[in-house]
């Protein structure tokens, strides 16, 4: 999804996540941990960008 915000010069691509129950990483994660989290998220996005489901017509639609 692409969004615009006041004070931000260009639109940004964003992803909306929901919370999953579990243990918190840390109350104040380090820059190293957040950098690695960003790398993992980027890998997931790249993998998903090229994914073609074998039977797309069978998938649920959430935009209708």
Short mmCIF file of N, CA and C in Angstrom, two decimals:
data_model
loop_
_atom_site.label_atom_id
_atom_site.label_comp_id
_atom_site.label_asym_id
_atom_site.label_seq_id
_atom_site.Cartn_x
_atom_site.Cartn_y
_atom_site.Cartn_z
N UNK A 1 0.85 -1.14 0.00
CA UNK A 1 0.00 0.00 0.00
C UNK A 1 0.91 1.22 0.00
N UNK A 2 0.52 2.25 -0.71
CA UNK A 2 1.28 3.49 -0.75
C UNK A 2 0.49 4.57 -0.01
N UNK A 3 1.16 5.30 0.85
CA UNK A 3 0.49 6.36 1.62
C UNK A 3 1.28 7.66 1.54
N UNK A 4 0.58 8.74 1.78
CA UNK A 4 1.19 10.06 1.85
C UNK A 4 0.94 10.62 3.24
N UNK A 5 1.87 11.44 3.72
CA UNK A 5 1.73 12.04 5.05
C UNK A 5 2.22 13.48 5.00
N UNK A 6 1.57 14.35 5.77
CA UNK A 6 2.02 15.74 5.82
C UNK A 6 3.47 15.82 6.27
N UNK A 7 4.25 16.64 5.59
CA UNK A 7 5.65 16.83 5.96
C UNK A 7 6.59 15.80 5.36
N UNK A 8 6.06 14.80 4.68
CA UNK A 8 6.89 13.79 4.02
C UNK A 8 6.82 14.08 2.53
N UNK A 9 7.96 14.33 1.89
CA UNK A 9 7.94 14.81 0.51
C UNK A 9 7.39 13.83 -0.53
N UNK A 10 7.60 12.55 -0.34
CA UNK A 10 7.18 11.58 -1.34
C UNK A 10 6.29 10.52 -0.71
N UNK A 11 5.39 9.90 -1.50
CA UNK A 11 4.60 8.78 -0.97
C UNK A 11 5.53 7.64 -0.53
N UNK A 12 5.09 6.87 0.42
CA UNK A 12 5.87 5.75 0.95
C UNK A 12 5.07 4.46 0.82
N UNK A 13 5.77 3.39 0.48
CA UNK A 13 5.16 2.06 0.49
C UNK A 13 5.19 1.55 1.92
N UNK A 14 4.07 1.05 2.39
CA UNK A 14 3.98 0.57 3.76
C UNK A 14 3.30 -0.79 3.81
N UNK A 15 3.50 -1.46 4.92
CA UNK A 15 2.85 -2.74 5.18
C UNK A 15 2.23 -2.64 6.56
N UNK A 16 1.05 -3.19 6.71
CA UNK A 16 0.38 -3.18 8.01
C UNK A 16 0.45 -4.59 8.58
N UNK A 17 1.03 -4.68 9.76
CA UNK A 17 1.13 -5.96 10.45
C UNK A 17 0.15 -5.98 11.61
N UNK A 18 -0.19 -7.16 12.07
CA UNK A 18 -0.96 -7.28 13.31
C UNK A 18 -0.07 -7.96 14.34
N UNK A 19 -0.34 -7.69 15.60
CA UNK A 19 0.47 -8.26 16.67
C UNK A 19 0.21 -9.75 16.79
N UNK A 20 1.26 -10.48 17.03
CA UNK A 20 1.17 -11.91 17.28
C UNK A 20 1.55 -12.14 18.73
N UNK A 21 0.75 -12.91 19.43
CA UNK A 21 1.06 -13.17 20.83
C UNK A 21 2.41 -13.85 20.96
N UNK A 22 3.12 -13.48 21.97
CA UNK A 22 4.43 -14.08 22.20
C UNK A 22 5.29 -13.19 23.07
N UNK A 23 6.54 -13.54 23.15
CA UNK A 23 7.49 -12.82 23.99
C UNK A 23 8.02 -11.60 23.24
N UNK A 24 8.13 -10.48 23.92
CA UNK A 24 8.68 -9.26 23.35
C UNK A 24 10.19 -9.42 23.18
N UNK A 25 10.72 -8.91 22.07
CA UNK A 25 12.17 -9.00 21.84
C UNK A 25 12.93 -8.33 22.96
N UNK A 26 12.54 -7.09 23.25
CA UNK A 26 13.24 -6.31 24.27
C UNK A 26 12.45 -5.02 24.46
N UNK A 27 12.56 -4.42 25.63
CA UNK A 27 11.89 -3.13 25.84
C UNK A 27 12.56 -2.02 25.05
N UNK A 28 13.84 -2.15 24.77
CA UNK A 28 14.59 -1.13 24.04
C UNK A 28 15.58 -1.83 23.11
N UNK A 29 15.07 -2.37 21.96
CA UNK A 29 15.96 -3.12 21.08
C UNK A 29 17.09 -2.26 20.53
N UNK A 30 18.25 -2.87 20.35
CA UNK A 30 19.43 -2.15 19.86
C UNK A 30 19.30 -1.88 18.36
N UNK A 31 20.12 -0.99 17.87
CA UNK A 31 20.16 -0.69 16.44
C UNK A 31 20.51 -1.95 15.66
N UNK A 32 21.38 -2.79 16.20
CA UNK A 32 21.76 -4.03 15.53
C UNK A 32 20.55 -4.95 15.36
N UNK A 33 19.75 -5.09 16.42
CA UNK A 33 18.57 -5.96 16.36
C UNK A 33 17.55 -5.39 15.36
N UNK A 34 17.31 -4.09 15.40
CA UNK A 34 16.35 -3.49 14.48
C UNK A 34 16.83 -3.56 13.03
N UNK A 35 18.13 -3.42 12.82
CA UNK A 35 18.69 -3.55 11.47
C UNK A 35 18.47 -4.96 10.94
N UNK A 36 18.73 -5.95 11.76
CA UNK A 36 18.53 -7.34 11.34
C UNK A 36 17.05 -7.62 11.09
N UNK A 37 16.18 -7.07 11.92
CA UNK A 37 14.74 -7.23 11.70
C UNK A 37 14.34 -6.64 10.35
N UNK A 38 14.90 -5.48 10.01
CA UNK A 38 14.64 -4.87 8.70
C UNK A 38 15.13 -5.74 7.56
N UNK A 39 16.29 -6.34 7.73
CA UNK A 39 16.83 -7.24 6.68
C UNK A 39 15.91 -8.44 6.46
N UNK A 40 15.45 -9.02 7.56
CA UNK A 40 14.56 -10.19 7.45
C UNK A 40 13.24 -9.79 6.79
N UNK A 41 12.69 -8.65 7.18
CA UNK A 41 11.44 -8.18 6.57
C UNK A 41 11.64 -7.94 5.07
N UNK A 42 12.77 -7.38 4.68
CA UNK A 42 13.05 -7.14 3.26
C UNK A 42 13.14 -8.45 2.49
N UNK A 43 13.77 -9.45 3.08
CA UNK A 43 13.85 -10.77 2.41
C UNK A 43 12.46 -11.36 2.21
N UNK A 44 11.60 -11.23 3.22
CA UNK A 44 10.23 -11.73 3.10
C UNK A 44 9.47 -10.99 2.00
N UNK A 45 9.64 -9.68 1.92
CA UNK A 45 8.98 -8.90 0.88
C UNK A 45 9.45 -9.31 -0.51
N UNK A 46 10.77 -9.51 -0.67
CA UNK A 46 11.30 -9.93 -1.98
C UNK A 46 10.75 -11.30 -2.36
N UNK A 47 10.69 -12.21 -1.40
CA UNK A 47 10.17 -13.55 -1.69
C UNK A 47 8.70 -13.48 -2.08
N UNK A 48 7.94 -12.68 -1.36
CA UNK A 48 6.51 -12.56 -1.65
C UNK A 48 6.22 -11.85 -2.95
N UNK A 49 7.08 -10.94 -3.36
CA UNK A 49 6.86 -10.18 -4.59
C UNK A 49 6.84 -11.08 -5.82
N UNK A 50 7.60 -12.15 -5.80
CA UNK A 50 7.65 -13.04 -6.94
C UNK A 50 6.76 -14.26 -6.82
N UNK A 51 6.01 -14.35 -5.73
CA UNK A 51 5.18 -15.53 -5.49
C UNK A 51 3.93 -15.49 -6.35
N UNK A 52 3.67 -16.58 -7.04
CA UNK A 52 2.43 -16.74 -7.81
C UNK A 52 1.74 -17.97 -7.26
N UNK A 53 0.56 -17.81 -6.65
CA UNK A 53 -0.12 -18.98 -6.09
C UNK A 53 -0.56 -19.92 -7.20
N UNK A 54 -0.53 -21.22 -6.94
CA UNK A 54 -0.90 -22.18 -7.98
C UNK A 54 -2.36 -22.07 -8.41
N UNK A 55 -3.24 -21.67 -7.51
CA UNK A 55 -4.67 -21.53 -7.82
C UNK A 55 -5.19 -20.23 -7.23
N UNK A 56 -4.86 -19.09 -7.85
CA UNK A 56 -5.23 -17.80 -7.25
C UNK A 56 -6.73 -17.61 -7.07
N UNK A 57 -7.53 -18.25 -7.91
CA UNK A 57 -8.98 -18.09 -7.79
C UNK A 57 -9.53 -18.69 -6.50
N UNK A 58 -8.76 -19.57 -5.87
CA UNK A 58 -9.21 -20.22 -4.63
C UNK A 58 -8.85 -19.41 -3.38
N UNK A 59 -8.07 -18.35 -3.54
CA UNK A 59 -7.66 -17.55 -2.39
C UNK A 59 -8.77 -16.62 -1.93
N UNK A 60 -8.87 -16.37 -0.63
CA UNK A 60 -9.88 -15.41 -0.14
C UNK A 60 -9.53 -14.00 -0.59
N UNK A 61 -10.54 -13.17 -0.81
CA UNK A 61 -10.35 -11.77 -1.19
C UNK A 61 -10.80 -10.91 -0.03
N UNK A 62 -9.94 -9.98 0.38
CA UNK A 62 -10.26 -9.12 1.51
C UNK A 62 -10.61 -7.70 1.07
N UNK A 63 -10.58 -7.45 -0.23
CA UNK A 63 -10.87 -6.10 -0.71
C UNK A 63 -12.27 -5.99 -1.29
N UNK A 64 -13.10 -6.98 -1.03
CA UNK A 64 -14.47 -6.96 -1.57
C UNK A 64 -15.47 -7.06 -0.45
#
